[in-house]
Amino acid sequence: MPDKDNVVTFRRFDKDNYRWEGVELEEYKLHKGEKPGEGWKDITRQVISGRFGEPCSFRLRYFEVGPGGHSSLEKHEHIHIVMTLRGEGKVIVGDDVYETRPFDVIYVPPMTPHQFVNETNEPYGFLCIVDGDRDRPQPLSPEELERLRSLPETAAVMRVFDAE
């Protein structure tokens, strides 16, 4: 219901479709990029709060990664706080890989390589809170990519091109 400033403060959740009332289903990114790590596969985004005139300095977003899908392998100056809501996924954060399930929370520090990967046959969805005013994704350097490739745990999970 709108408050006195016509800002929507309530969004009904549709548990059958993992959608929020009045929230547009968007592509994860506008382009896939050409550098290693910039590719992504089968992922959508819903911006639930923070972009509609709410007096807050953050964005609450929901991402859903389809079976076999993944996000870009990237880093940012801003932090992420991520909570898995649906399914199971693997998350690279720096040199580590975490297997997540509903209600697990991950903190992604600034300038830390990260990627979300779904190796299951079910959707993998998570909430992600970030600063409203934030920097653009940055690709990893060749040295950072090589380091992740040299670690067996991250090498087994990371997806560098969307065809992988």
PDB file of C-alpha atoms in Angstrom:
ATOM      1  CA  MET A   1       0.000   0.000   0.000  1.00  0.00           C
ATOM      2  CA  PRO A   2       1.440   3.434  -0.896  1.00  0.00           C
ATOM      3  CA  ASP A   3       2.496   5.696   1.955  1.00  0.00           C
ATOM      4  CA  LYS A   4       1.923   9.468   1.988  1.00  0.00           C
ATOM      5  CA  ASP A   5       4.733  10.011  -0.578  1.00  0.00           C
ATOM      6  CA  ASN A   6       3.346   7.330  -2.948  1.00  0.00           C
ATOM      7  CA  VAL A   7       6.290   5.025  -2.265  1.00  0.00           C
ATOM      8  CA  VAL A   8       5.286   1.364  -2.325  1.00  0.00           C
ATOM      9  CA  THR A   9       6.329  -0.153   0.971  1.00  0.00           C
ATOM     10  CA  PHE A  10       4.807  -3.613   0.595  1.00  0.00           C
ATOM     11  CA  ARG A  11       5.335  -6.192  -2.150  1.00  0.00           C
ATOM     12  CA  ARG A  12       3.410  -9.478  -2.061  1.00  0.00           C
ATOM     13  CA  PHE A  13       5.519 -12.580  -2.799  1.00  0.00           C
ATOM     14  CA  ASP A  14       4.220 -15.256  -5.183  1.00  0.00           C
ATOM     15  CA  LYS A  15       5.758 -18.467  -3.799  1.00  0.00           C
ATOM     16  CA  ASP A  16       4.760 -20.520  -6.856  1.00  0.00           C
ATOM     17  CA  ASN A  17       6.751 -18.330  -9.261  1.00  0.00           C
ATOM     18  CA  TYR A  18       9.348 -16.710  -6.981  1.00  0.00           C
ATOM     19  CA  ARG A  19       8.190 -13.266  -8.071  1.00  0.00           C
ATOM     20  CA  TRP A  20       7.244 -10.116  -6.200  1.00  0.00           C
ATOM     21  CA  GLU A  21       4.095  -8.202  -7.106  1.00  0.00           C
ATOM     22  CA  GLY A  22       4.872  -5.088  -9.144  1.00  0.00           C
ATOM     23  CA  VAL A  23       8.524  -6.057  -9.721  1.00  0.00           C
ATOM     24  CA  GLU A  24       9.812  -6.427 -13.269  1.00  0.00           C
ATOM     25  CA  LEU A  25      11.727  -9.567 -14.209  1.00  0.00           C
ATOM     26  CA  GLU A  26      14.959  -8.350 -15.822  1.00  0.00           C
ATOM     27  CA  GLU A  27      17.923  -9.877 -17.571  1.00  0.00           C
ATOM     28  CA  TYR A  28      20.937 -10.244 -15.298  1.00  0.00           C
ATOM     29  CA  LYS A  29      22.991  -7.822 -17.413  1.00  0.00           C
ATOM     30  CA  LEU A  30      22.553  -6.036 -20.722  1.00  0.00           C
ATOM     31  CA  HIS A  31      25.600  -7.625 -22.346  1.00  0.00           C
ATOM     32  CA  LYS A  32      27.743 -10.668 -21.770  1.00  0.00           C
ATOM     33  CA  GLY A  33      31.110  -9.067 -22.464  1.00  0.00           C
ATOM     34  CA  GLU A  34      34.021 -10.527 -24.321  1.00  0.00           C
ATOM     35  CA  LYS A  35      36.720 -10.829 -21.658  1.00  0.00           C
ATOM     36  CA  PRO A  36      37.162 -14.043 -19.672  1.00  0.00           C
ATOM     37  CA  GLY A  37      34.784 -14.053 -16.715  1.00  0.00           C
ATOM     38  CA  GLU A  38      32.349 -11.504 -18.156  1.00  0.00           C
ATOM     39  CA  GLY A  39      30.079 -14.195 -19.578  1.00  0.00           C
ATOM     40  CA  TRP A  40      26.968 -15.424 -17.792  1.00  0.00           C
ATOM     41  CA  LYS A  41      24.269 -17.979 -18.440  1.00  0.00           C
ATOM     42  CA  ASP A  42      20.566 -18.362 -17.545  1.00  0.00           C
ATOM     43  CA  ILE A  43      20.176 -15.800 -14.764  1.00  0.00           C
ATOM     44  CA  THR A  44      17.496 -13.192 -14.061  1.00  0.00           C
ATOM     45  CA  ARG A  45      17.201 -10.250 -11.672  1.00  0.00           C
ATOM     46  CA  GLN A  46      14.363  -8.603  -9.768  1.00  0.00           C
ATOM     47  CA  VAL A  47      15.012  -5.322  -7.960  1.00  0.00           C
ATOM     48  CA  ILE A  48      12.647  -5.591  -5.003  1.00  0.00           C
ATOM     49  CA  SER A  49      13.452  -2.414  -3.100  1.00  0.00           C
ATOM     50  CA  GLY A  50      15.684   0.635  -3.204  1.00  0.00           C
ATOM     51  CA  ARG A  51      14.980   1.780  -6.759  1.00  0.00           C
ATOM     52  CA  PHE A  52      11.433   3.045  -6.336  1.00  0.00           C
ATOM     53  CA  GLY A  53      11.867   6.200  -4.297  1.00  0.00           C
ATOM     54  CA  GLU A  54      12.333   4.521  -0.919  1.00  0.00           C
ATOM     55  CA  PRO A  55      14.463   6.643   1.414  1.00  0.00           C
ATOM     56  CA  CYS A  56      17.302   4.097   1.651  1.00  0.00           C
ATOM     57  CA  SER A  57      20.883   3.847   0.413  1.00  0.00           C
ATOM     58  CA  PHE A  58      20.809   0.190  -0.658  1.00  0.00           C
ATOM     59  CA  ARG A  59      19.176  -2.116  -3.202  1.00  0.00           C
ATOM     60  CA  LEU A  60      17.510  -5.416  -2.366  1.00  0.00           C
ATOM     61  CA  ARG A  61      17.623  -7.687  -5.395  1.00  0.00           C
ATOM     62  CA  TYR A  62      16.670 -11.291  -6.102  1.00  0.00           C
ATOM     63  CA  PHE A  63      18.666 -13.278  -8.644  1.00  0.00           C
ATOM     64  CA  GLU A  64      17.660 -16.658  -9.970  1.00  0.00           C
ATOM     65  CA  VAL A  65      20.129 -18.925 -11.726  1.00  0.00           C
ATOM     66  CA  GLY A  66      18.672 -21.674 -13.881  1.00  0.00           C
ATOM     67  CA  PRO A  67      20.046 -25.224 -13.973  1.00  0.00           C
ATOM     68  CA  GLY A  68      23.583 -25.114 -15.356  1.00  0.00           C
ATOM     69  CA  GLY A  69      23.645 -21.324 -15.188  1.00  0.00           C
ATOM     70  CA  HIS A  70      26.102 -18.912 -13.592  1.00  0.00           C
ATOM     71  CA  SER A  71      26.833 -15.258 -12.953  1.00  0.00           C
ATOM     72  CA  SER A  72      29.859 -13.349 -14.187  1.00  0.00           C
ATOM     73  CA  LEU A  73      33.176 -13.924 -12.447  1.00  0.00           C
ATOM     74  CA  GLU A  74      33.912 -10.382 -11.294  1.00  0.00           C
ATOM     75  CA  LYS A  75      34.852  -8.005  -8.494  1.00  0.00           C
ATOM     76  CA  HIS A  76      33.618  -4.599  -7.242  1.00  0.00           C
ATOM     77  CA  GLU A  77      34.604  -1.869  -4.816  1.00  0.00           C
ATOM     78  CA  HIS A  78      31.280  -2.340  -3.001  1.00  0.00           C
ATOM     79  CA  ILE A  79      30.254  -5.227  -0.758  1.00  0.00           C
ATOM     80  CA  HIS A  80      27.492  -7.785  -1.262  1.00  0.00           C
ATOM     81  CA  ILE A  81      25.440  -9.526   1.390  1.00  0.00           C
ATOM     82  CA  VAL A  82      23.773 -12.582  -0.117  1.00  0.00           C
ATOM     83  CA  MET A  83      21.166 -14.972   1.303  1.00  0.00           C
ATOM     84  CA  THR A  84      20.153 -18.118  -0.546  1.00  0.00           C
ATOM     85  CA  LEU A  85      16.376 -18.517  -0.717  1.00  0.00           C
ATOM     86  CA  ARG A  86      15.813 -21.281  -3.246  1.00  0.00           C
ATOM     87  CA  GLY A  87      17.706 -24.407  -4.200  1.00  0.00           C
ATOM     88  CA  GLU A  88      21.418 -24.963  -3.813  1.00  0.00           C
ATOM     89  CA  GLY A  89      24.369 -23.267  -5.415  1.00  0.00           C
ATOM     90  CA  LYS A  90      28.101 -22.939  -5.312  1.00  0.00           C
ATOM     91  CA  VAL A  91      29.653 -19.555  -4.675  1.00  0.00           C
ATOM     92  CA  ILE A  92      33.248 -18.586  -5.301  1.00  0.00           C
ATOM     93  CA  VAL A  93      34.396 -15.835  -2.935  1.00  0.00           C
ATOM     94  CA  GLY A  94      38.101 -15.142  -3.298  1.00  0.00           C
ATOM     95  CA  ASP A  95      39.994 -18.439  -3.116  1.00  0.00           C
ATOM     96  CA  ASP A  96      37.124 -20.323  -1.464  1.00  0.00           C
ATOM     97  CA  VAL A  97      34.036 -22.170  -2.681  1.00  0.00           C
ATOM     98  CA  TYR A  98      30.908 -22.349  -0.547  1.00  0.00           C
ATOM     99  CA  GLU A  99      27.994 -24.708  -1.105  1.00  0.00           C
ATOM    100  CA  THR A 100      24.842 -22.833  -0.155  1.00  0.00           C
ATOM    101  CA  ARG A 101      21.275 -23.832   0.621  1.00  0.00           C
ATOM    102  CA  PRO A 102      18.254 -21.818   1.788  1.00  0.00           C
ATOM    103  CA  PHE A 103      18.923 -19.191   4.428  1.00  0.00           C
ATOM    104  CA  ASP A 104      22.723 -19.453   4.265  1.00  0.00           C
ATOM    105  CA  VAL A 105      24.311 -15.976   4.182  1.00  0.00           C
ATOM    106  CA  ILE A 106      27.534 -14.946   2.447  1.00  0.00           C
ATOM    107  CA  TYR A 107      29.415 -11.661   2.776  1.00  0.00           C
ATOM    108  CA  VAL A 108      31.443 -10.709  -0.308  1.00  0.00           C
ATOM    109  CA  PRO A 109      34.170  -8.179   0.627  1.00  0.00           C
ATOM    110  CA  PRO A 110      35.251  -5.325  -1.653  1.00  0.00           C
ATOM    111  CA  MET A 111      37.468  -6.181  -4.635  1.00  0.00           C
ATOM    112  CA  THR A 112      37.051  -9.908  -4.037  1.00  0.00           C
ATOM    113  CA  PRO A 113      36.472 -12.173  -7.058  1.00  0.00           C
ATOM    114  CA  HIS A 114      33.074 -13.858  -6.841  1.00  0.00           C
ATOM    115  CA  GLN A 115      30.737 -15.992  -8.935  1.00  0.00           C
ATOM    116  CA  PHE A 116      27.431 -17.803  -8.363  1.00  0.00           C
ATOM    117  CA  VAL A 117      27.064 -21.204 -10.046  1.00  0.00           C
ATOM    118  CA  ASN A 118      24.136 -23.616 -10.274  1.00  0.00           C
ATOM    119  CA  GLU A 119      25.257 -27.195 -10.911  1.00  0.00           C
ATOM    120  CA  THR A 120      21.857 -28.694 -10.037  1.00  0.00           C
ATOM    121  CA  ASN A 121      18.702 -29.414 -12.045  1.00  0.00           C
ATOM    122  CA  GLU A 122      16.605 -26.985  -9.973  1.00  0.00           C
ATOM    123  CA  PRO A 123      16.564 -23.164  -9.848  1.00  0.00           C
ATOM    124  CA  TYR A 124      19.016 -21.492  -7.463  1.00  0.00           C
ATOM    125  CA  GLY A 125      17.805 -18.146  -6.113  1.00  0.00           C
ATOM    126  CA  PHE A 126      19.286 -15.621  -3.736  1.00  0.00           C
ATOM    127  CA  LEU A 127      18.708 -12.180  -2.296  1.00  0.00           C
ATOM    128  CA  CYS A 128      21.568  -9.745  -2.749  1.00  0.00           C
ATOM    129  CA  ILE A 129      21.904  -6.464  -0.879  1.00  0.00           C
ATOM    130  CA  VAL A 130      24.276  -3.848  -2.308  1.00  0.00           C
ATOM    131  CA  ASP A 131      24.819  -0.094  -2.057  1.00  0.00           C
ATOM    132  CA  GLY A 132      22.408   1.913  -4.172  1.00  0.00           C
ATOM    133  CA  ASP A 133      25.317   4.036  -5.405  1.00  0.00           C
ATOM    134  CA  ARG A 134      27.951   1.526  -6.480  1.00  0.00           C
ATOM    135  CA  ASP A 135      30.696   0.894  -8.999  1.00  0.00           C
ATOM    136  CA  ARG A 136      30.402  -1.177 -12.164  1.00  0.00           C
ATOM    137  CA  PRO A 137      31.636  -4.797 -12.241  1.00  0.00           C
ATOM    138  CA  GLN A 138      35.314  -5.201 -12.982  1.00  0.00           C
ATOM    139  CA  PRO A 139      36.805  -8.187 -14.789  1.00  0.00           C
ATOM    140  CA  LEU A 140      39.519 -10.144 -13.079  1.00  0.00           C
ATOM    141  CA  SER A 141      43.107  -9.550 -14.099  1.00  0.00           C
ATOM    142  CA  PRO A 142      44.926 -12.354 -15.948  1.00  0.00           C
ATOM    143  CA  GLU A 143      46.840 -12.996 -12.722  1.00  0.00           C
ATOM    144  CA  GLU A 144      43.640 -13.324 -10.683  1.00  0.00           C
ATOM    145  CA  LEU A 145      42.144 -15.700 -13.245  1.00  0.00           C
ATOM    146  CA  GLU A 146      45.308 -17.790 -13.266  1.00  0.00           C
ATOM    147  CA  ARG A 147      45.321 -17.968  -9.472  1.00  0.00           C
ATOM    148  CA  LEU A 148      41.731 -19.265  -9.389  1.00  0.00           C
ATOM    149  CA  ARG A 149      42.549 -21.763 -12.139  1.00  0.00           C
ATOM    150  CA  SER A 150      45.528 -22.999 -10.112  1.00  0.00           C
ATOM    151  CA  LEU A 151      43.356 -23.866  -7.102  1.00  0.00           C
ATOM    152  CA  PRO A 152      41.580 -27.212  -7.621  1.00  0.00           C
ATOM    153  CA  GLU A 153      38.450 -26.235  -5.659  1.00  0.00           C
ATOM    154  CA  THR A 154      37.821 -22.962  -7.526  1.00  0.00           C
ATOM    155  CA  ALA A 155      38.942 -24.354 -10.896  1.00  0.00           C
ATOM    156  CA  ALA A 156      36.308 -27.092 -10.637  1.00  0.00           C
ATOM    157  CA  VAL A 157      33.491 -24.556 -10.133  1.00  0.00           C
ATOM    158  CA  MET A 158      34.431 -21.382 -12.010  1.00  0.00           C
ATOM    159  CA  ARG A 159      32.852 -20.592 -15.355  1.00  0.00           C
ATOM    160  CA  VAL A 160      34.881 -18.220 -17.485  1.00  0.00           C
ATOM    161  CA  PHE A 161      32.844 -18.183 -20.687  1.00  0.00           C
ATOM    162  CA  ASP A 162      29.062 -18.612 -20.901  1.00  0.00           C
ATOM    163  CA  ALA A 163      29.448 -21.731 -23.054  1.00  0.00           C
ATOM    164  CA  GLU A 164      31.144 -23.596 -20.192  1.00  0.00           C
TER     165      GLU A 164
END
